[in-house]
Amino acid sequence: MLDGLDPEQRAVATALRGPVCVLAGAGTGKTRAITHRIAYGVRAGILAPASVLAVTFTARAAGEMRGRLRQLGAGGVQARTFHSAALRQLQYFWPRAIGGEMPRLLERKVQLVAEAGARSRIRLDRNELRDVTGEIEWCKVTQTVPEDYPAVAAKTGRDVPRDPAEIARIYATYEQLKRDRGSIDFEDVLLLTVGVLQDRPDVADTVRSQYQHFVVDEYQDVSPLQQRLLELWLGGRDTLCVVGDASQTIYSFTGATPDFLLGFRTRYPEATVVKLVRDYRSTPQVVGLANGLLAQARGQAAAHRLELVSQREAGPEPSYAEYPDEPAEAAGAARRIRELMDEGVRPSEIAVLFRINAQSEVYEQALADAGVPYQLRGAERFFERPEVREAGMLLRGAARASADPAQDAGSVPEQVRAVLSSRGWASEPPTGSGAVRDRWESLAALVRLAEDFAAARPGATLADFVAELDERAGAQHAPTVEGVTLASLHAAKGLEWDAVFVVGLTEGTLPITHAKTDEQVEEERRLLYVGVTRARLHLSLSWALSRSPGGRGSRRPSRFLDGLRPGSAPRGARGAAGGAGGVERGSGGRKRRGPVLCRVCGRTLSDAGEIKLMRCEDCPSDLDEALYDRLREWRTTQARALGQPAYCVFTDKTLLAIAEVRPEDAADLSRIPGVGARKLDKFGADVLALCTGGEVGGEAGGDAIGEAADEAAGETDGGLPEDSAKSSAEGAEK
């Protein structure tokens, strides 16, 4: 049972007593470690299969865990999601603990939230409806009642989609509508189970006598409500093994928090803690980029980051690509995907990942234009799609008809193809994208599943295949669609591919615009980390400078790529990236600078305009367009007050350098050629305020006019007279 485990995984598998905390980085084989732990305990006679409850967060992950445990000889172990485990207990104990018929479970709450909004005389558009529904879910998992919501939202700094008082009214009305109609939602399942276990000691004792050992996967994603349920299951015992990675906490908007993972050792001082850092998924190049992303992270989760060590052979370097607009970016990704497919990479081993679902449309079209099959993940569940349900009914009918031994219906794949060809399946996919293409992809997945099924079970019948479909539907075990996966970064969690394209990496998209606080920005960084660590071999990161062809190219690459992509410096180290030298000041007056080096490639600069920018003209720009515009407006005001041309304040090249470097303090600002001691004294506070989003002090006046004119005539900022630099720089720009 322990053969093939590395030393750390073996330590997990053999730690069968007391509390255990497994800190497992991406791709380090955590599922392998915990399933072998359970199976080893069962084989050794330490754990009774029926006494173990393993919980995770998705039906797919729970199904995978059950499958692995069956293969390891521990098939009697329960592996479920929190909601599934709670629902089974609630259904079983409802007659005894509460009596009567259990309320109907709402599959989707959006419609009822919409009705609650209407009854509260609050009109919600589609996006607001989704966001308000999310707020209600957050309230319930954090155990916040409607009347407390406004205060709690303010205290926790929630980015609320509407006025908190309005959300509280909708929330209260939604709860009343559920009560009136005898319904409960998924969050109620957890709340009611917690209530029953708290109020009925006899029920709690029954559950605890059944389950003595608990394993919790993805522990960084537990909510306070789920933690409370876990504590009630435990009943003061410490027979608990948790597995998680704080650097993959990406669901805090739903109420998930890594605090319980990070505080595990505090709650259980005697706990065994094992760190898994051997990455078996990704190449050293991908792992190096992932480690680099987290090296710049801040906050509590960052303090507990794991430094991964790849166990694979070297692969290609991650690629970075900048495009003029989004359609060009999508077309570039499609071209590269087609190249990978021509090299033998299966479409199902390729993924395109983006921050928000709205970004998928342009990639759907680009892939369709390139003749590349694709599938959307995170949309409707496979077995709930109308065409899949319809296909299932038709196949059941065909199975009954083919039960007549006098009929020669052909092989299972032939029968499936014959049935589905009447509903839109053909050997070749339709052109274009949209609903027709989606329908074909679903039916094609069923055909491929039939082919794989027949190969694995040569003597099977169509009825056997239909039974296989029913079993898969019950476990939500969708077949693999032989197409490129299009998914949001959130939906990609827990998955992996040979080749991953992370697209749309611009400021305002990742991090998303509404990420205001430091912690929100850090969660966006972790989201990119999750995307990067999905790649086994090929990794591409790209961004577009504008949304549409011909648009203003004002976008900037994501700050998370600073210091990682070629030609960029990490944030906070920009001033030092200039290389040798710097401004030296002493009591004897100004000292001239030594050679000025390109802060991107390190080449010695000689052109006046390049010296102003502190980079070669053809090296990548890291311009903050919005800051540049603010600086130009401020310069115009200053020049008007001084009665001097604008370049007497700062030349355009100096403003560009400021907007690229984005200095954080006077020392950073002073390193920029064109910012001399006098200008630093007169204008430094205003420029730094503009760079940090603060308020400027006002217009220049008094003796600043004469001093600015003197500087324009002869100050040697960076070793060049300002007029000389001005004429070279302005001429080059024109």
Coordinates of C-alpha atoms in Angstrom, one line a residue, residues 145-706:
V145 CA -29.2 37.2 9.6
P146 CA -31.0 39.9 7.4
E147 CA -31.2 42.5 10.1
D148 CA -27.5 42.3 10.8
Y149 CA -26.3 42.3 7.1
P150 CA -25.8 46.1 6.7
A151 CA -23.5 46.3 9.7
V152 CA -21.6 43.1 9.0
A153 CA -21.1 44.1 5.3
A154 CA -19.7 47.5 6.4
K155 CA -17.5 45.9 9.1
T156 CA -16.0 43.3 6.7
G157 CA -15.6 45.7 3.8
R158 CA -17.9 43.7 1.4
D159 CA -18.1 45.1 -2.1
V160 CA -21.9 45.1 -2.1
P161 CA -23.8 45.2 -5.4
R162 CA -26.6 47.4 -4.1
D163 CA -27.5 49.4 -1.0
P164 CA -27.1 47.0 2.0
A165 CA -30.5 47.9 3.4
E166 CA -32.1 46.9 0.1
I167 CA -30.2 43.6 0.1
A168 CA -31.3 43.0 3.7
R169 CA -34.9 43.5 2.6
I170 CA -34.6 41.1 -0.3
Y171 CA -32.9 38.6 1.9
A172 CA -35.6 38.7 4.5
T173 CA -38.4 38.5 1.9
Y174 CA -36.6 35.5 0.2
E175 CA -36.5 33.7 3.6
Q176 CA -40.2 34.3 4.1
L177 CA -41.1 33.1 0.6
K178 CA -39.2 29.8 1.3
R179 CA -41.0 29.3 4.6
D180 CA -44.4 30.0 3.0
R181 CA -43.7 27.4 0.3
G182 CA -42.2 24.8 2.4
S183 CA -38.8 25.0 0.7
I184 CA -35.2 25.0 1.7
D185 CA -32.0 25.9 -0.2
F186 CA -28.6 24.2 -0.1
E187 CA -27.3 26.5 2.7
D188 CA -30.4 25.6 4.7
V189 CA -29.3 22.0 4.5
L190 CA -26.1 22.8 6.4
L191 CA -27.9 25.2 8.8
L192 CA -30.6 22.7 9.6
T193 CA -28.1 19.9 10.1
V194 CA -26.1 22.1 12.5
G195 CA -29.3 22.9 14.3
V196 CA -30.4 19.3 14.7
L197 CA -26.9 18.2 15.9
Q198 CA -26.8 21.1 18.4
D199 CA -30.4 20.6 19.8
R200 CA -30.6 16.9 19.8
P201 CA -27.8 15.2 21.7
D202 CA -29.3 11.8 20.8
V203 CA -29.0 12.5 17.1
A204 CA -25.4 13.8 17.5
D205 CA -24.4 10.7 19.5
T206 CA -25.8 8.5 16.7
V207 CA -23.8 10.3 14.1
R208 CA -20.6 10.3 16.2
S209 CA -21.0 6.6 16.8
Q210 CA -21.2 6.0 13.1
Y211 CA -18.3 8.2 12.1
Q212 CA -15.1 8.2 14.2
H213 CA -12.6 9.4 11.6
F214 CA -12.8 12.5 9.3
V215 CA -10.8 13.6 6.3
V216 CA -11.4 17.1 4.8
D217 CA -9.9 18.0 1.4
E218 CA -9.5 21.6 0.2
Y219 CA -9.6 22.7 3.8
Q220 CA -8.6 26.2 2.8
D221 CA -12.1 26.6 1.3
V222 CA -14.2 25.8 4.4
S223 CA -16.8 28.4 5.5
P224 CA -17.6 29.2 9.1
L225 CA -20.8 27.2 8.8
Q226 CA -19.0 24.1 7.4
Q227 CA -16.4 24.4 10.1
R228 CA -19.2 24.4 12.7
L229 CA -20.7 21.3 11.2
L230 CA -17.4 19.6 11.2
E231 CA -16.9 20.4 14.9
L232 CA -20.3 19.0 15.7
W233 CA -19.4 15.8 13.8
L234 CA -16.2 15.5 15.8
G235 CA -17.8 16.2 19.1
G236 CA -14.6 17.2 20.8
R237 CA -12.5 14.3 19.3
D238 CA -9.3 15.0 17.4
T239 CA -9.5 12.2 14.8
L240 CA -9.2 14.6 12.0
C241 CA -7.0 14.9 8.9
V242 CA -7.2 18.1 6.9
V243 CA -5.6 18.9 3.6
G244 CA -5.2 22.3 2.0
D245 CA -3.1 25.0 0.5
A246 CA -3.6 28.6 1.6
S247 CA -2.1 29.8 -1.7
Q248 CA -5.1 28.3 -3.5
T249 CA -7.8 30.2 -1.5
I250 CA -9.9 31.8 -4.3
Y251 CA -13.4 31.6 -3.0
S252 CA -13.5 34.1 -0.1
F253 CA -16.4 35.9 -1.8
T254 CA -18.5 32.8 -1.0
G255 CA -17.5 32.9 2.7
A256 CA -14.5 30.5 2.4
T257 CA -11.5 31.4 4.6
P258 CA -8.1 29.8 5.0
D259 CA -8.1 30.8 8.7
F260 CA -9.1 27.4 9.9
L261 CA -6.3 25.8 7.9
L262 CA -3.7 28.3 9.1
G263 CA -4.9 28.1 12.7
F264 CA -5.0 24.3 12.8
R265 CA -1.8 24.0 14.8
T266 CA -3.1 26.6 17.3
R267 CA -6.3 24.5 17.9
Y268 CA -4.4 21.2 17.9
P269 CA -0.9 21.9 19.3
E270 CA 0.0 18.2 19.2
A271 CA -1.0 17.9 15.5
T272 CA 1.2 16.2 12.9
V273 CA 2.0 18.7 10.1
V274 CA 3.3 17.4 6.8
K275 CA 4.2 19.6 3.8
L276 CA 4.0 18.2 0.3
V277 CA 6.1 20.3 -2.1
R278 CA 7.2 17.8 -4.7
D279 CA 5.3 18.8 -7.8
Y280 CA 4.6 15.9 -10.1
R281 CA 2.4 17.8 -12.5
S282 CA 4.3 20.7 -14.0
T283 CA 7.8 21.2 -15.5
P284 CA 10.5 23.2 -13.7
Q285 CA 9.7 26.1 -16.0
V286 CA 6.0 26.2 -15.0
V287 CA 6.8 25.7 -11.4
G288 CA 9.4 28.4 -11.4
L289 CA 6.9 30.9 -12.7
A290 CA 4.3 29.8 -10.1
N291 CA 6.9 30.2 -7.3
G292 CA 7.8 33.6 -8.7
L293 CA 4.2 34.7 -8.6
L294 CA 3.9 33.8 -4.9
A295 CA 7.3 35.3 -4.1
Q296 CA 5.8 38.8 -4.5
A297 CA 2.6 38.0 -2.5
R298 CA 1.8 39.6 0.8
G299 CA -0.5 38.8 3.7
Q300 CA -1.2 35.9 6.0
A301 CA -1.7 33.3 3.3
A302 CA 1.6 34.4 1.6
A303 CA 3.5 33.9 4.8
H304 CA 2.6 30.2 4.6
R305 CA 3.3 29.7 0.9
L306 CA 4.9 26.5 -0.2
E307 CA 8.0 26.6 -2.4
L308 CA 7.3 23.8 -5.0
V309 CA 10.0 21.6 -6.4
S310 CA 9.3 20.1 -9.8
Q311 CA 9.9 16.4 -10.2
R312 CA 9.6 16.5 -14.0
E313 CA 12.1 16.9 -16.8
A314 CA 12.7 20.4 -18.2
G315 CA 10.2 21.7 -20.7
P316 CA 9.6 24.8 -22.8
E317 CA 9.7 28.2 -21.2
P318 CA 6.3 29.9 -20.5
S319 CA 5.5 32.3 -23.4
Y320 CA 4.3 35.8 -23.1
A321 CA 2.4 37.6 -25.9
E322 CA 1.0 41.1 -26.3
Y323 CA -1.6 41.8 -28.9
P324 CA -3.2 45.1 -30.1
D325 CA -6.8 43.9 -29.4
E326 CA -8.8 41.0 -28.0
P327 CA -9.8 39.4 -31.4
A328 CA -6.1 39.4 -32.3
E329 CA -5.2 37.8 -28.9
A330 CA -7.9 35.1 -29.5
A331 CA -6.7 34.5 -33.0
G332 CA -3.1 34.2 -31.8
A333 CA -4.2 31.6 -29.2
A334 CA -6.2 29.6 -31.8
R335 CA -3.2 29.5 -34.1
R336 CA -0.9 28.2 -31.4
I337 CA -3.5 25.7 -30.3
R338 CA -3.8 24.4 -33.9
E339 CA 0.1 24.1 -33.9
L340 CA 0.0 22.0 -30.7
M341 CA -2.7 19.8 -32.1
D342 CA -0.6 19.3 -35.3
E343 CA 2.3 18.3 -33.0
G344 CA 0.1 15.6 -31.4
V345 CA -1.5 17.3 -28.3
R346 CA -5.1 16.2 -28.0
P347 CA -7.6 19.1 -27.9
S348 CA -9.0 17.7 -24.5
E349 CA -5.5 18.3 -23.1
I350 CA -5.6 22.1 -23.9
A351 CA -7.4 24.8 -22.0
V352 CA -8.0 28.5 -22.4
L353 CA -8.5 30.2 -19.0
F354 CA -9.9 33.7 -18.3
R355 CA -11.0 35.8 -15.4
I356 CA -14.7 36.3 -16.3
N357 CA -17.0 34.2 -18.4
A358 CA -17.8 37.1 -20.7
Q359 CA -14.3 36.7 -22.2
S360 CA -15.2 33.3 -23.7
E361 CA -17.2 34.5 -26.7
V362 CA -14.2 35.9 -28.7
Y363 CA -12.3 32.6 -28.1
E364 CA -15.3 30.5 -29.1
Q365 CA -15.4 32.3 -32.4
A366 CA -11.6 32.2 -32.9
L367 CA -11.5 28.4 -32.3
A368 CA -14.4 27.8 -34.5
D369 CA -12.8 29.8 -37.3
A370 CA -9.7 27.8 -36.9
G371 CA -11.6 24.5 -37.0
V372 CA -10.7 23.6 -33.4
P373 CA -13.3 21.7 -31.3
Y374 CA -14.0 23.2 -27.9
Q375 CA -16.2 22.8 -24.8
L376 CA -17.3 25.4 -22.2
R377 CA -16.7 24.4 -18.6
G378 CA -18.7 25.9 -15.8
A379 CA -21.8 26.2 -17.9
E380 CA -24.8 23.8 -17.5
R381 CA -23.9 20.3 -16.2
F382 CA -23.4 17.8 -19.0
F383 CA -26.2 15.4 -18.1
E384 CA -28.6 18.3 -17.5
R385 CA -28.2 19.7 -21.1
P386 CA -31.5 19.3 -23.1
E387 CA -29.8 17.5 -25.9
V388 CA -28.2 15.0 -23.6
R389 CA -31.4 14.3 -21.7
E390 CA -33.2 13.9 -25.1
A391 CA -30.4 11.5 -26.3
G392 CA -30.8 9.5 -23.2
M393 CA -34.5 8.9 -23.8
L394 CA -33.9 8.0 -27.4
L395 CA -31.2 5.5 -26.5
R396 CA -33.4 3.9 -23.8
G397 CA -36.0 3.4 -26.5
A398 CA -33.5 2.0 -28.9
A399 CA -32.1 -0.4 -26.2
R400 CA -35.6 -1.8 -25.6
A401 CA -36.1 -2.3 -29.3
S402 CA -32.7 -4.0 -29.8
A403 CA -33.5 -6.5 -27.0
D404 CA -35.2 -8.6 -29.6
P405 CA -32.5 -11.2 -30.5
A406 CA -34.0 -11.5 -34.0
Q407 CA -32.8 -8.1 -34.8
D408 CA -29.2 -7.4 -35.9
A409 CA -28.7 -3.9 -34.6
G410 CA -25.0 -3.7 -35.0
S411 CA -22.3 -2.7 -32.5
V412 CA -23.0 -0.4 -29.6
P413 CA -21.2 2.6 -31.2
E414 CA -23.0 1.9 -34.5
Q415 CA -26.4 2.0 -32.7
V416 CA -25.5 5.1 -30.8
R417 CA -24.4 6.9 -34.0
A418 CA -27.6 5.8 -35.8
V419 CA -29.8 7.2 -33.0
L420 CA -27.9 10.5 -32.5
S421 CA -27.6 11.2 -36.2
S422 CA -31.3 12.0 -36.2
R423 CA -30.7 14.7 -33.6
G424 CA -27.9 16.6 -35.1
W425 CA -24.8 14.5 -34.8
A426 CA -22.6 14.1 -37.9
S427 CA -19.1 12.8 -38.4
E428 CA -17.9 16.3 -39.1
P429 CA -18.6 19.3 -36.7
P430 CA -20.8 22.2 -38.0
T431 CA -19.0 25.5 -38.9
G432 CA -19.1 28.4 -36.6
S433 CA -19.9 28.6 -32.9
G434 CA -23.0 29.0 -30.7
A435 CA -25.8 26.7 -29.8
V436 CA -25.6 24.4 -32.9
R437 CA -21.9 23.8 -32.2
D438 CA -22.5 23.2 -28.4
R439 CA -25.2 20.6 -29.2
W440 CA -23.0 18.8 -31.6
E441 CA -20.1 18.7 -29.1
S442 CA -22.5 17.1 -26.5
L443 CA -23.7 14.4 -28.9
A444 CA -20.1 13.8 -30.1
A445 CA -19.0 13.2 -26.5
L446 CA -21.7 10.5 -26.2
V447 CA -20.5 8.8 -29.4
R448 CA -16.9 8.8 -28.1
L449 CA -18.1 7.4 -24.8
A450 CA -19.9 4.6 -26.6
E451 CA -16.7 3.8 -28.5
D452 CA -14.6 3.7 -25.4
F453 CA -17.3 1.7 -23.6
A454 CA -17.4 -0.9 -26.4
A455 CA -13.6 -1.2 -26.4
A456 CA -13.5 -1.9 -22.7
R457 CA -16.5 -4.3 -22.7
P458 CA -16.6 -6.1 -26.1
G459 CA -19.7 -8.1 -25.3
A460 CA -21.8 -5.3 -23.9
T461 CA -25.2 -4.3 -25.3
L462 CA -26.8 -1.0 -25.8
A463 CA -28.8 -1.6 -22.6
D464 CA -25.5 -1.9 -20.8
F465 CA -24.4 1.4 -22.2
V466 CA -27.6 3.1 -21.1
A467 CA -27.1 1.7 -17.6
E468 CA -23.5 3.2 -17.7
L469 CA -25.0 6.6 -18.7
D470 CA -27.4 6.4 -15.8
E471 CA -24.7 5.6 -13.4
R472 CA -22.5 8.4 -14.7
A473 CA -25.4 10.9 -14.5
G474 CA -26.0 10.0 -10.9
A475 CA -22.4 10.7 -10.0
Q476 CA -22.1 13.7 -12.4
H477 CA -19.3 11.9 -14.1
A478 CA -19.4 13.6 -17.4
P479 CA -17.5 12.1 -20.4
T480 CA -14.5 13.8 -21.7
V481 CA -15.4 16.1 -24.5
E482 CA -12.6 15.9 -27.2
G483 CA -12.3 19.6 -27.5
V484 CA -10.3 22.5 -26.1
T485 CA -11.6 23.6 -22.6
L486 CA -12.8 27.2 -22.2
A487 CA -13.2 28.0 -18.6
S488 CA -12.9 30.7 -16.0
L489 CA -10.0 30.5 -13.6
H490 CA -12.4 29.7 -10.8
A491 CA -13.9 26.8 -12.7
A492 CA -10.4 25.4 -13.5
K493 CA -9.6 24.7 -9.9
G494 CA -8.7 21.0 -9.4
L495 CA -8.1 20.4 -13.1
E496 CA -5.0 20.1 -15.2
W497 CA -4.0 20.0 -18.9
D498 CA -0.9 19.5 -21.0
A499 CA -1.2 23.1 -22.4
V500 CA -2.8 26.1 -20.7
F501 CA -3.4 29.5 -22.2
V502 CA -4.1 32.2 -19.5
V503 CA -5.5 35.1 -21.4
G504 CA -6.7 38.7 -20.8
L505 CA -4.0 39.5 -18.3
T506 CA -4.5 43.2 -18.0
E507 CA -5.0 45.6 -15.2
G508 CA -8.7 45.9 -14.5
T509 CA -9.3 42.3 -15.5
L510 CA -6.7 40.5 -13.3
P511 CA -6.8 41.9 -10.8
I512 CA -10.4 42.7 -11.4
T513 CA -11.5 46.3 -11.1
H514 CA -13.5 45.8 -8.0
A515 CA -10.5 44.3 -6.1
K516 CA -9.8 47.3 -3.9
T517 CA -8.3 46.1 -0.7
D518 CA -4.8 44.5 -0.4
E519 CA -6.4 41.2 0.5
Q520 CA -8.8 41.3 -2.5
V521 CA -5.8 42.0 -4.8
E522 CA -3.9 39.1 -3.2
E523 CA -6.8 36.8 -3.9
E524 CA -6.6 37.8 -7.5
R525 CA -2.9 36.9 -7.5
R526 CA -3.8 33.5 -6.1
L527 CA -6.3 33.1 -8.8
L528 CA -3.6 33.6 -11.4
Y529 CA -1.4 31.1 -9.4
V530 CA -4.2 28.5 -9.7
G531 CA -4.4 29.1 -13.5
V532 CA -0.6 28.8 -13.9
T533 CA -0.4 25.6 -11.9
R534 CA -3.0 23.9 -14.1
A535 CA -0.3 23.5 -16.9
R536 CA 1.8 20.4 -17.1
L537 CA 4.0 21.3 -20.0
H538 CA 3.0 24.3 -22.2
L539 CA 2.0 27.6 -20.6
S540 CA 1.1 30.8 -22.5
L541 CA 0.2 34.1 -20.9
S542 CA -1.2 36.9 -23.0
W543 CA -2.9 40.3 -22.9
A544 CA -4.4 42.8 -25.4
L545 CA -3.8 46.5 -25.3
S546 CA -7.4 47.4 -26.4
R547 CA -10.7 45.6 -26.5
S548 CA -11.6 46.1 -30.2
P549 CA -9.5 46.6 -33.4
G550 CA -8.6 50.2 -33.8
G551 CA -9.2 51.0 -30.2
R552 CA -6.9 53.1 -28.0
G553 CA -4.1 50.8 -26.8
S554 CA -4.3 52.1 -23.2
R555 CA -4.4 48.8 -21.3
R556 CA -1.4 47.7 -19.2
P557 CA -0.3 44.1 -18.5
S558 CA -1.3 42.7 -15.1
R559 CA 0.9 43.9 -12.3
F560 CA 1.3 40.2 -11.3
L561 CA 3.5 39.7 -14.3
D562 CA 5.9 42.4 -13.1
G563 CA 9.3 40.9 -12.6
L564 CA 8.3 37.7 -14.4
R565 CA 7.7 38.6 -18.0
P566 CA 10.8 39.6 -20.0
G567 CA 11.6 43.3 -19.7
S568 CA 9.7 44.0 -16.5
A569 CA 10.8 44.7 -12.9
P570 CA 9.0 43.5 -9.8
R571 CA 6.8 46.1 -8.1
G572 CA 8.6 47.8 -5.3
A573 CA 12.0 47.3 -7.0
R574 CA 11.5 49.5 -10.0
G575 CA 13.8 52.3 -8.8
A576 CA 16.7 49.8 -8.3
A577 CA 16.2 48.3 -11.7
G578 CA 18.1 51.1 -13.4
G579 CA 21.3 49.4 -12.6
A580 CA 24.7 51.0 -11.8
G581 CA 25.0 54.5 -10.4
G582 CA 22.2 56.7 -9.2
V583 CA 22.0 60.3 -8.0
E584 CA 24.9 61.1 -5.7
R585 CA 24.5 64.3 -3.7
G586 CA 27.0 65.9 -1.4
S587 CA 27.7 69.3 0.3
G588 CA 29.9 70.3 -2.7
G589 CA 27.0 70.5 -5.2
R590 CA 25.6 68.1 -7.8
K591 CA 27.6 65.2 -9.1
R592 CA 27.0 64.0 -12.6
R593 CA 25.7 60.6 -13.1
G594 CA 27.7 57.7 -14.5
P595 CA 26.5 55.7 -17.5
V596 CA 22.7 55.5 -17.7
L597 CA 21.5 51.9 -18.3
C598 CA 18.2 50.7 -19.8
R599 CA 16.1 49.5 -16.9
V600 CA 14.7 46.8 -19.1
C601 CA 17.6 45.2 -21.0
G602 CA 20.6 46.8 -19.3
R603 CA 22.1 48.4 -22.4
T604 CA 24.1 51.6 -21.9
L605 CA 21.9 54.5 -23.2
S606 CA 23.2 57.5 -25.2
D607 CA 20.2 58.9 -26.9
A608 CA 18.7 61.8 -24.9
G609 CA 15.1 60.6 -25.3
E610 CA 16.1 57.1 -24.2
I611 CA 18.0 58.5 -21.2
K612 CA 14.8 60.4 -20.2
L613 CA 12.8 57.1 -20.4
M614 CA 15.6 55.1 -18.8
R615 CA 15.0 52.4 -21.4
C616 CA 15.5 51.7 -25.1
E617 CA 12.8 53.0 -27.4
D618 CA 12.0 49.4 -28.6
C619 CA 12.1 47.8 -25.1
P620 CA 8.6 46.9 -23.7
S621 CA 6.7 49.8 -22.1
D622 CA 5.0 49.5 -18.8
L623 CA 3.1 52.7 -19.1
D624 CA 0.2 53.6 -16.8
E625 CA -1.9 55.5 -19.3
A626 CA -4.3 56.9 -16.8
L627 CA -1.4 58.3 -14.7
Y628 CA 0.2 59.7 -17.8
D629 CA -3.0 61.6 -18.6
R630 CA -3.2 62.9 -15.0
L631 CA 0.4 64.1 -15.1
R632 CA -0.1 65.9 -18.4
E633 CA -3.2 67.7 -17.1
W634 CA -1.3 68.7 -13.9
R635 CA 1.7 69.9 -16.0
T636 CA -0.6 72.1 -18.1
T637 CA -1.9 73.8 -14.9
Q638 CA 1.5 74.3 -13.5
A639 CA 2.9 75.7 -16.8
R640 CA 0.0 78.2 -17.1
A641 CA 0.7 79.4 -13.5
L642 CA 4.4 79.7 -14.3
G643 CA 3.8 81.5 -17.6
Q644 CA 6.2 79.1 -19.2
P645 CA 6.0 76.3 -21.9
A646 CA 4.9 73.0 -20.6
Y647 CA 8.3 71.4 -21.1
C648 CA 9.8 73.8 -18.5
V649 CA 7.9 71.8 -15.9
F650 CA 8.7 68.4 -17.3
T651 CA 9.2 67.1 -20.8
D652 CA 6.9 64.5 -22.3
K653 CA 9.7 61.9 -22.0
T654 CA 10.1 62.6 -18.3
L655 CA 6.4 62.3 -17.8
L656 CA 6.4 59.0 -19.7
A657 CA 9.3 57.8 -17.5
I658 CA 7.3 58.7 -14.3
A659 CA 4.2 57.0 -15.6
E660 CA 6.2 53.9 -16.4
V661 CA 8.2 53.7 -13.2
R662 CA 5.4 54.9 -10.9
P663 CA 7.7 56.1 -8.1
E664 CA 6.6 55.4 -4.6
D665 CA 8.8 57.9 -2.8
A666 CA 11.1 60.9 -3.3
A667 CA 14.1 58.5 -3.7
D668 CA 12.4 56.7 -6.5
L669 CA 11.4 59.9 -8.2
S670 CA 14.9 61.4 -7.9
R671 CA 16.4 58.6 -9.9
I672 CA 14.4 59.6 -13.0
P673 CA 16.5 61.7 -15.4
G674 CA 14.8 65.1 -15.8
V675 CA 13.9 65.3 -12.1
G676 CA 16.6 67.5 -10.5
A677 CA 16.9 68.6 -6.9
R678 CA 14.9 71.9 -7.5
K679 CA 12.1 70.1 -9.4
L680 CA 12.0 67.4 -6.8
D681 CA 11.6 70.1 -4.2
K682 CA 9.0 72.2 -6.0
F683 CA 7.0 69.5 -7.8
G684 CA 7.9 66.2 -6.0
A685 CA 5.0 66.2 -3.6
D686 CA 2.4 66.8 -6.3
V687 CA 3.9 64.1 -8.6
L688 CA 4.1 61.5 -5.9
A689 CA 0.5 62.3 -4.9
L690 CA -0.6 61.8 -8.5
C691 CA 1.3 58.5 -8.6
T692 CA -0.3 57.2 -5.4
G693 CA -3.8 58.5 -6.2
G694 CA -3.7 61.3 -3.6
E695 CA -4.6 65.0 -3.8
V696 CA -2.1 67.5 -5.3
G697 CA -1.1 70.6 -3.3
G698 CA -2.1 73.2 -5.9
E699 CA -0.6 75.4 -8.5
A700 CA 3.0 76.7 -8.5
G701 CA 3.5 80.3 -7.6
G702 CA 5.7 83.0 -6.1
D703 CA 9.4 82.5 -6.6
A704 CA 8.8 79.1 -8.1
I705 CA 8.3 80.8 -11.5
G706 CA 11.8 82.2 -11.7

